[in-house]
C-alpha positions as YAML, in Angstrom:
chain: A
units: angstrom
residues:
- id: 1
  name: UNK
  ca: [0.00, 0.00, 0.00]
- id: 2
  name: UNK
  ca: [1.29, 3.45, -0.97]
- id: 3
  name: UNK
  ca: [2.50, 5.37, 2.11]
- id: 4
  name: UNK
  ca: [3.60, 8.58, 0.41]
- id: 5
  name: UNK
  ca: [1.64, 11.71, 1.29]
- id: 6
  name: UNK
  ca: [1.54, 14.85, -0.81]
- id: 7
  name: UNK
  ca: [0.89, 17.97, 1.25]
- id: 8
  name: UNK
  ca: [0.05, 21.57, 0.39]
- id: 9
  name: UNK
  ca: [0.94, 24.33, 2.87]
- id: 10
  name: UNK
  ca: [-0.58, 27.81, 2.47]
- id: 11
  name: UNK
  ca: [0.70, 30.57, 4.76]
- id: 12
  name: UNK
  ca: [1.37, 34.24, 4.03]
- id: 13
  name: UNK
  ca: [4.16, 34.64, 6.60]
- id: 14
  name: UNK
  ca: [7.39, 33.37, 4.94]
- id: 15
  name: UNK
  ca: [9.09, 32.34, 8.19]
- id: 16
  name: UNK
  ca: [6.12, 30.27, 9.33]
- id: 17
  name: UNK
  ca: [5.64, 28.82, 5.83]
- id: 18
  name: UNK
  ca: [9.23, 27.58, 5.73]
- id: 19
  name: UNK
  ca: [9.09, 26.32, 9.31]
- id: 20
  name: UNK
  ca: [5.92, 24.26, 8.83]
- id: 21
  name: UNK
  ca: [7.06, 22.79, 5.49]
- id: 22
  name: UNK
  ca: [10.46, 21.88, 6.95]
- id: 23
  name: UNK
  ca: [9.03, 20.33, 10.13]
- id: 24
  name: UNK
  ca: [6.47, 18.27, 8.22]
- id: 25
  name: UNK
  ca: [9.11, 16.68, 6.00]
- id: 26
  name: UNK
  ca: [11.45, 16.13, 8.97]
- id: 27
  name: UNK
  ca: [8.78, 14.28, 10.94]
- id: 28
  name: UNK
  ca: [7.71, 11.91, 8.17]
- id: 29
  name: UNK
  ca: [10.13, 10.59, 5.53]
- id: 30
  name: UNK
  ca: [7.17, 9.47, 3.40]
- id: 31
  name: UNK
  ca: [5.70, 12.96, 3.33]
- id: 32
  name: UNK
  ca: [6.37, 15.32, 0.44]
- id: 33
  name: UNK
  ca: [5.45, 19.00, 0.56]
- id: 34
  name: UNK
  ca: [4.22, 19.31, -3.01]
- id: 35
  name: UNK
  ca: [3.56, 23.03, -2.64]
- id: 36
  name: UNK
  ca: [4.40, 25.63, 0.01]
- id: 37
  name: UNK
  ca: [2.99, 28.96, -1.07]
- id: 38
  name: UNK
  ca: [1.72, 32.28, 0.28]
- id: 39
  name: UNK
  ca: [-0.96, 32.65, -2.41]
- id: 40
  name: UNK
  ca: [-4.29, 30.82, -1.78]
- id: 41
  name: UNK
  ca: [-5.37, 31.26, -5.41]
- id: 42
  name: UNK
  ca: [-2.20, 29.57, -6.63]
- id: 43
  name: UNK
  ca: [-2.72, 26.80, -4.08]
- id: 44
  name: UNK
  ca: [-6.30, 26.24, -5.29]
- id: 45
  name: UNK
  ca: [-5.20, 26.02, -8.93]
- id: 46
  name: UNK
  ca: [-2.49, 23.52, -7.98]
- id: 47
  name: UNK
  ca: [-4.88, 21.36, -5.94]
- id: 48
  name: UNK
  ca: [-7.49, 21.23, -8.67]
- id: 49
  name: UNK
  ca: [-4.83, 19.94, -11.06]
- id: 50
  name: UNK
  ca: [-3.03, 17.69, -8.55]
- id: 51
  name: UNK
  ca: [-5.17, 16.59, -5.58]
- id: 52
  name: UNK
  ca: [-3.14, 16.59, -2.35]
- id: 53
  name: UNK
  ca: [-3.53, 14.19, 0.56]
- id: 54
  name: UNK
  ca: [-3.55, 16.93, 3.24]
- id: 55
  name: UNK
  ca: [-3.96, 20.71, 3.23]
- id: 56
  name: UNK
  ca: [-2.39, 22.94, 5.91]
- id: 57
  name: UNK
  ca: [-3.62, 26.53, 5.64]
- id: 58
  name: UNK
  ca: [-3.59, 29.85, 7.46]
- id: 59
  name: UNK
  ca: [-6.90, 31.73, 7.84]
- id: 60
  name: UNK
  ca: [-6.09, 35.43, 7.49]
- id: 61
  name: UNK
  ca: [-4.46, 36.00, 4.10]
- id: 62
  name: UNK
  ca: [-4.74, 38.77, 1.49]
- id: 63
  name: UNK
  ca: [-6.95, 38.15, -1.54]
- id: 64
  name: UNK
  ca: [-8.58, 34.92, -0.39]
- id: 65
  name: UNK
  ca: [-9.00, 33.79, 3.19]
- id: 66
  name: UNK
  ca: [-8.14, 30.29, 4.32]
- id: 67
  name: UNK
  ca: [-11.83, 29.64, 4.98]
- id: 68
  name: UNK
  ca: [-12.71, 30.64, 1.41]
- id: 69
  name: UNK
  ca: [-9.98, 28.32, 0.17]
- id: 70
  name: UNK
  ca: [-11.33, 25.43, 2.27]
- id: 71
  name: UNK
  ca: [-14.88, 26.06, 1.07]
- id: 72
  name: UNK
  ca: [-13.81, 25.85, -2.58]
- id: 73
  name: UNK
  ca: [-11.59, 22.82, -2.03]
- id: 74
  name: UNK
  ca: [-14.40, 21.03, -0.16]
- id: 75
  name: UNK
  ca: [-16.56, 21.29, -3.28]
- id: 76
  name: UNK
  ca: [-14.07, 19.09, -5.13]
- id: 77
  name: UNK
  ca: [-12.61, 16.93, -2.35]
- id: 78
  name: UNK
  ca: [-15.22, 16.50, 0.42]
- id: 79
  name: UNK
  ca: [-13.04, 14.21, 2.57]
- id: 80
  name: UNK
  ca: [-9.69, 15.97, 2.15]
- id: 81
  name: UNK
  ca: [-8.12, 16.35, 5.63]
- id: 82
  name: UNK
  ca: [-7.55, 20.04, 6.37]
- id: 83
  name: UNK
  ca: [-5.47, 21.44, 9.24]
- id: 84
  name: UNK
  ca: [-5.80, 25.15, 10.04]
- id: 85
  name: UNK
  ca: [-2.85, 27.25, 11.22]
- id: 86
  name: UNK
  ca: [-4.03, 30.39, 12.95]
- id: 87
  name: UNK
  ca: [-2.55, 33.13, 15.06]
- id: 88
  name: UNK
  ca: [-5.99, 34.12, 16.30]
- id: 89
  name: UNK
  ca: [-7.66, 32.44, 19.27]
- id: 90
  name: UNK
  ca: [-11.00, 33.53, 17.85]
- id: 91
  name: UNK
  ca: [-14.22, 31.61, 18.43]
- id: 92
  name: UNK
  ca: [-15.77, 32.71, 15.14]
- id: 93
  name: UNK
  ca: [-12.82, 31.25, 13.22]
- id: 94
  name: UNK
  ca: [-12.98, 27.99, 15.13]
- id: 95
  name: UNK
  ca: [-16.74, 27.80, 14.60]
- id: 96
  name: UNK
  ca: [-16.36, 28.34, 10.85]
- id: 97
  name: UNK
  ca: [-13.56, 25.78, 10.73]
- id: 98
  name: UNK
  ca: [-15.84, 23.18, 12.34]
- id: 99
  name: UNK
  ca: [-18.58, 24.01, 9.84]
- id: 100
  name: UNK
  ca: [-16.21, 23.22, 6.98]
- id: 101
  name: UNK
  ca: [-15.16, 19.92, 8.55]
- id: 102
  name: UNK
  ca: [-11.61, 20.94, 9.41]
- id: 103
  name: UNK
  ca: [-9.59, 18.02, 10.77]
- id: 104
  name: UNK
  ca: [-7.48, 20.03, 13.24]
- id: 105
  name: UNK
  ca: [-6.98, 23.65, 14.38]
- id: 106
  name: UNK
  ca: [-3.47, 24.65, 15.46]
- id: 107
  name: UNK
  ca: [-2.66, 28.01, 17.02]
- id: 108
  name: UNK
  ca: [0.51, 29.85, 16.06]
- id: 109
  name: UNK
  ca: [3.25, 29.83, 17.08]
- id: 110
  name: UNK
  ca: [2.86, 26.18, 16.05]
- id: 111
  name: UNK
  ca: [4.52, 23.80, 18.47]
- id: 112
  name: UNK
  ca: [6.49, 20.96, 16.85]
- id: 113
  name: UNK
  ca: [4.72, 18.40, 19.06]
- id: 114
  name: UNK
  ca: [1.27, 19.71, 18.06]
- id: 115
  name: UNK
  ca: [2.21, 19.56, 14.38]
- id: 116
  name: UNK
  ca: [3.48, 16.01, 14.77]
- id: 117
  name: UNK
  ca: [0.34, 14.88, 16.60]
- id: 118
  name: UNK
  ca: [-1.94, 16.40, 13.94]
- id: 119
  name: UNK
  ca: [0.09, 14.72, 11.22]
- id: 120
  name: UNK
  ca: [-0.04, 11.32, 12.93]
- id: 121
  name: UNK
  ca: [-3.81, 11.50, 13.38]
- id: 122
  name: UNK
  ca: [-4.28, 12.51, 9.76]
- id: 123
  name: UNK
  ca: [-1.96, 9.82, 8.41]
- id: 124
  name: UNK
  ca: [-3.81, 7.12, 10.37]
- id: 125
  name: UNK
  ca: [-7.12, 8.10, 8.76]
- id: 126
  name: UNK
  ca: [-5.60, 8.27, 5.26]
- id: 127
  name: UNK
  ca: [-3.92, 4.86, 5.61]
- id: 128
  name: UNK
  ca: [-7.23, 3.30, 6.67]
- id: 129
  name: UNK
  ca: [-8.86, 4.83, 3.63]
- id: 130
  name: UNK
  ca: [-6.15, 3.58, 1.28]
- id: 131
  name: UNK
  ca: [-6.21, 0.12, 2.80]
- id: 132
  name: UNK
  ca: [-9.90, -0.19, 2.16]
- id: 133
  name: UNK
  ca: [-9.56, 0.97, -1.42]
- id: 134
  name: UNK
  ca: [-6.75, -1.53, -2.03]
- id: 135
  name: UNK
  ca: [-8.88, -4.37, -0.72]
- id: 136
  name: UNK
  ca: [-11.89, -3.33, -2.75]
- id: 137
  name: UNK
  ca: [-9.91, -3.35, -6.00]
- id: 138
  name: UNK
  ca: [-8.92, -6.99, -5.38]
- id: 139
  name: UNK
  ca: [-12.48, -8.21, -5.01]
- id: 140
  name: UNK
  ca: [-14.86, -9.11, -7.79]
- id: 141
  name: UNK
  ca: [-17.83, -6.86, -8.38]
- id: 142
  name: UNK
  ca: [-20.53, -8.43, -6.28]
- id: 143
  name: UNK
  ca: [-23.89, -7.36, -5.05]
- id: 144
  name: UNK
  ca: [-24.05, -5.96, -1.53]
- id: 145
  name: UNK
  ca: [-25.96, -9.00, -0.28]
- id: 146
  name: UNK
  ca: [-23.23, -11.34, -1.56]
- id: 147
  name: UNK
  ca: [-20.30, -9.17, -0.56]
- id: 148
  name: UNK
  ca: [-20.99, -8.34, 3.05]
- id: 149
  name: UNK
  ca: [-20.64, -11.90, 4.49]
- id: 150
  name: UNK
  ca: [-17.31, -12.28, 2.65]
- id: 151
  name: UNK
  ca: [-15.66, -9.26, 4.24]
- id: 152
  name: UNK
  ca: [-12.68, -10.15, 6.39]
- id: 153
  name: UNK
  ca: [-11.79, -8.30, 9.58]
- id: 154
  name: UNK
  ca: [-9.33, -6.01, 7.82]
- id: 155
  name: UNK
  ca: [-11.91, -4.84, 5.32]
- id: 156
  name: UNK
  ca: [-14.53, -4.39, 8.03]
- id: 157
  name: UNK
  ca: [-12.03, -2.29, 9.98]
- id: 158
  name: UNK
  ca: [-11.39, -0.22, 6.88]
- id: 159
  name: UNK
  ca: [-15.09, 0.40, 6.36]
- id: 160
  name: UNK
  ca: [-15.62, 1.47, 9.97]
- id: 161
  name: UNK
  ca: [-12.56, 3.69, 9.69]
- id: 162
  name: UNK
  ca: [-14.11, 5.46, 6.71]
- id: 163
  name: UNK
  ca: [-17.41, 5.81, 8.56]
- id: 164
  name: UNK
  ca: [-15.56, 7.26, 11.55]
- id: 165
  name: UNK
  ca: [-13.75, 9.77, 9.31]
- id: 166
  name: UNK
  ca: [-17.01, 10.77, 7.64]
- id: 167
  name: UNK
  ca: [-18.62, 11.32, 11.03]
- id: 168
  name: UNK
  ca: [-15.62, 13.28, 12.31]
- id: 169
  name: UNK
  ca: [-15.96, 15.60, 9.29]
- id: 170
  name: UNK
  ca: [-19.75, 15.93, 9.53]
- id: 171
  name: UNK
  ca: [-20.25, 15.51, 13.30]
- id: 172
  name: UNK
  ca: [-22.06, 18.86, 13.69]
- id: 173
  name: UNK
  ca: [-24.59, 18.08, 10.96]
- id: 174
  name: UNK
  ca: [-27.97, 16.36, 11.58]
- id: 175
  name: UNK
  ca: [-26.85, 12.87, 10.55]
- id: 176
  name: UNK
  ca: [-29.02, 9.80, 11.01]
- id: 177
  name: UNK
  ca: [-27.93, 6.19, 10.72]
- id: 178
  name: UNK
  ca: [-29.87, 6.11, 7.42]
- id: 179
  name: UNK
  ca: [-27.84, 9.07, 6.12]
- id: 180
  name: UNK
  ca: [-24.56, 7.40, 7.02]
- id: 181
  name: UNK
  ca: [-25.59, 4.06, 5.54]
- id: 182
  name: UNK
  ca: [-26.79, 5.67, 2.31]
- id: 183
  name: UNK
  ca: [-23.49, 7.52, 1.91]
- id: 184
  name: UNK
  ca: [-21.58, 4.22, 1.98]
- id: 185
  name: UNK
  ca: [-24.21, 2.18, 0.09]
- id: 186
  name: UNK
  ca: [-24.88, -0.25, 2.93]
- id: 187
  name: UNK
  ca: [-27.98, -1.02, 4.94]
- id: 188
  name: UNK
  ca: [-28.51, 0.89, 8.23]
- id: 189
  name: UNK
  ca: [-28.65, -2.37, 10.17]
- id: 190
  name: UNK
  ca: [-25.34, -3.54, 8.73]
- id: 191
  name: UNK
  ca: [-23.57, -0.22, 9.39]
- id: 192
  name: UNK
  ca: [-24.87, -0.08, 12.95]
- id: 193
  name: UNK
  ca: [-23.76, -3.66, 13.68]
- id: 194
  name: UNK
  ca: [-20.35, -3.26, 12.05]
- id: 195
  name: UNK
  ca: [-19.60, 0.06, 13.77]
- id: 196
  name: UNK
  ca: [-20.72, -1.18, 17.18]
- id: 197
  name: UNK
  ca: [-18.53, -4.26, 16.84]
- id: 198
  name: UNK
  ca: [-15.49, -2.05, 16.14]
- id: 199
  name: UNK
  ca: [-16.08, 0.85, 18.55]
- id: 200
  name: UNK
  ca: [-18.40, -0.60, 21.19]
- id: 201
  name: UNK
  ca: [-21.07, 2.05, 20.58]
- id: 202
  name: UNK
  ca: [-23.52, 2.88, 17.82]
- id: 203
  name: UNK
  ca: [-22.68, 5.59, 15.24]
- id: 204
  name: UNK
  ca: [-25.19, 7.95, 16.84]
- id: 205
  name: UNK
  ca: [-23.70, 7.42, 20.31]
- id: 206
  name: UNK
  ca: [-20.28, 8.02, 18.78]
- id: 207
  name: UNK
  ca: [-21.53, 11.25, 17.20]
- id: 208
  name: UNK
  ca: [-22.56, 12.51, 20.64]
- id: 209
  name: UNK
  ca: [-19.06, 11.74, 21.96]
- id: 210
  name: UNK
  ca: [-17.51, 13.66, 19.06]
- id: 211
  name: UNK
  ca: [-19.76, 16.64, 19.71]
- id: 212
  name: UNK
  ca: [-19.02, 16.72, 23.43]
- id: 213
  name: UNK
  ca: [-15.25, 16.41, 22.81]
- id: 214
  name: UNK
  ca: [-15.37, 19.32, 20.34]
- id: 215
  name: UNK
  ca: [-17.48, 21.36, 22.76]
- id: 216
  name: UNK
  ca: [-14.96, 20.75, 25.55]
- id: 217
  name: UNK
  ca: [-12.12, 21.93, 23.32]
- id: 218
  name: UNK
  ca: [-14.04, 25.10, 22.41]
- id: 219
  name: UNK
  ca: [-14.97, 25.79, 26.05]
- id: 220
  name: UNK
  ca: [-11.31, 25.48, 27.07]
- id: 221
  name: UNK
  ca: [-10.17, 27.80, 24.30]
- id: 222
  name: UNK
  ca: [-13.07, 30.29, 24.41]
- id: 223
  name: UNK
  ca: [-14.43, 30.31, 27.98]
- id: 224
  name: UNK
  ca: [-16.31, 33.58, 27.41]
- id: 225
  name: UNK
  ca: [-18.21, 32.34, 24.35]
- id: 226
  name: UNK
  ca: [-21.96, 31.96, 24.85]
- id: 227
  name: UNK
  ca: [-23.29, 28.46, 25.46]
- id: 228
  name: UNK
  ca: [-25.72, 29.03, 22.58]
- id: 229
  name: UNK
  ca: [-22.80, 29.63, 20.19]
- id: 230
  name: UNK
  ca: [-20.88, 26.62, 21.49]
- id: 231
  name: UNK
  ca: [-23.97, 24.45, 21.11]
- id: 232
  name: UNK
  ca: [-24.53, 25.64, 17.53]
- id: 233
  name: UNK
  ca: [-20.89, 25.05, 16.62]
- id: 234
  name: UNK
  ca: [-21.13, 21.39, 17.57]
- id: 235
  name: UNK
  ca: [-24.52, 20.74, 16.00]
- id: 236
  name: UNK
  ca: [-27.15, 21.52, 18.65]
- id: 237
  name: UNK
  ca: [-29.87, 24.07, 17.85]
- id: 238
  name: UNK
  ca: [-31.23, 23.90, 21.39]
- id: 239
  name: UNK
  ca: [-28.72, 25.21, 23.95]
- id: 240
  name: UNK
  ca: [-30.72, 23.79, 26.86]
- id: 241
  name: UNK
  ca: [-30.72, 20.32, 25.35]
- id: 242
  name: UNK
  ca: [-26.99, 20.64, 24.67]
- id: 243
  name: UNK
  ca: [-26.39, 21.60, 28.30]
- id: 244
  name: UNK
  ca: [-28.34, 18.55, 29.51]
- id: 245
  name: UNK
  ca: [-26.38, 16.22, 27.23]
- id: 246
  name: UNK
  ca: [-23.11, 17.85, 28.31]
- id: 247
  name: UNK
  ca: [-23.92, 17.49, 32.02]
- id: 248
  name: UNK
  ca: [-24.88, 13.83, 31.58]
- id: 249
  name: UNK
  ca: [-21.54, 13.21, 29.86]
- id: 250
  name: UNK
  ca: [-19.22, 15.29, 32.03]
- id: 251
  name: UNK
  ca: [-21.02, 15.78, 35.35]
- id: 252
  name: UNK
  ca: [-20.69, 19.55, 34.92]
- id: 253
  name: UNK
  ca: [-22.60, 22.21, 33.05]
- id: 254
  name: UNK
  ca: [-20.79, 23.75, 30.05]
- id: 255
  name: UNK
  ca: [-20.27, 26.97, 32.02]
- id: 256
  name: UNK
  ca: [-18.79, 25.11, 34.99]
- id: 257
  name: UNK
  ca: [-16.52, 23.15, 32.68]
- id: 258
  name: UNK
  ca: [-15.32, 26.35, 30.95]
- id: 259
  name: UNK
  ca: [-14.56, 28.00, 34.29]
- id: 260
  name: UNK
  ca: [-12.55, 25.03, 35.56]
- id: 261
  name: UNK
  ca: [-10.70, 24.14, 32.38]
- id: 262
  name: UNK
  ca: [-10.10, 27.22, 30.22]
- id: 263
  name: UNK
  ca: [-6.60, 27.48, 28.78]
- id: 264
  name: UNK
  ca: [-4.36, 30.51, 28.95]
- id: 265
  name: UNK
  ca: [-4.46, 32.50, 25.72]
- id: 266
  name: UNK
  ca: [-1.45, 32.09, 23.48]
- id: 267
  name: UNK
  ca: [0.33, 35.07, 21.93]
- id: 268
  name: UNK
  ca: [-1.15, 36.13, 18.61]
- id: 269
  name: UNK
  ca: [0.66, 35.55, 15.36]
- id: 270
  name: UNK
  ca: [-0.42, 36.47, 11.85]
...
């Protein structure tokens, strides 16, 4: 299975651009920075011609913002892992990043350990995806009813990995088990059984865990944000319902959690 990763880095501060590109290639010998550029338009043109495996991008840039770049890229590559690099500990940016299904959100100055961790998480998801595709190409075209009983554990793991990635990207959207199953062309019963066997919980229970984890991260980073905004960012229209779900999960209200766990603000970059 191909392990090479092609990465695009977009950052309008030359020092940070060089630093991130250099650190990425140092941390993974199979990673190639295909493009490191300060121009989002040039990055978009490159990606449309040569799809990357990962996109690292700043938010605030002249001409086209990082969020505009992500929105356009998402139209062509819905599952492309995107990692944001931002010098602004700004809730509105983080909220927009979640809406576009951003894989990770790193504050500048970017710590080498944070960059490495984001890269490792992203690579794991991509390798699962590639493994599944490799297995699928080896199998004869069969109907779903004939194929499902023949799946070995590795293929089942690959399928659940893809479902998990899809849910991680769309966790704040109103997904149902029927939506998830339809996206992967399997029956809801099969998806539910397969996912529960792998993760110990149903996809919908897992979605709640994803939402609460994202909410906790936002509450730590933006303790003064309104609970209504936090709830909306993670997919809950009803702030009261979100608060009840949060308390059941964590034993604290969102406000209490924010007060006890907020992180010190980092210095701003570009």
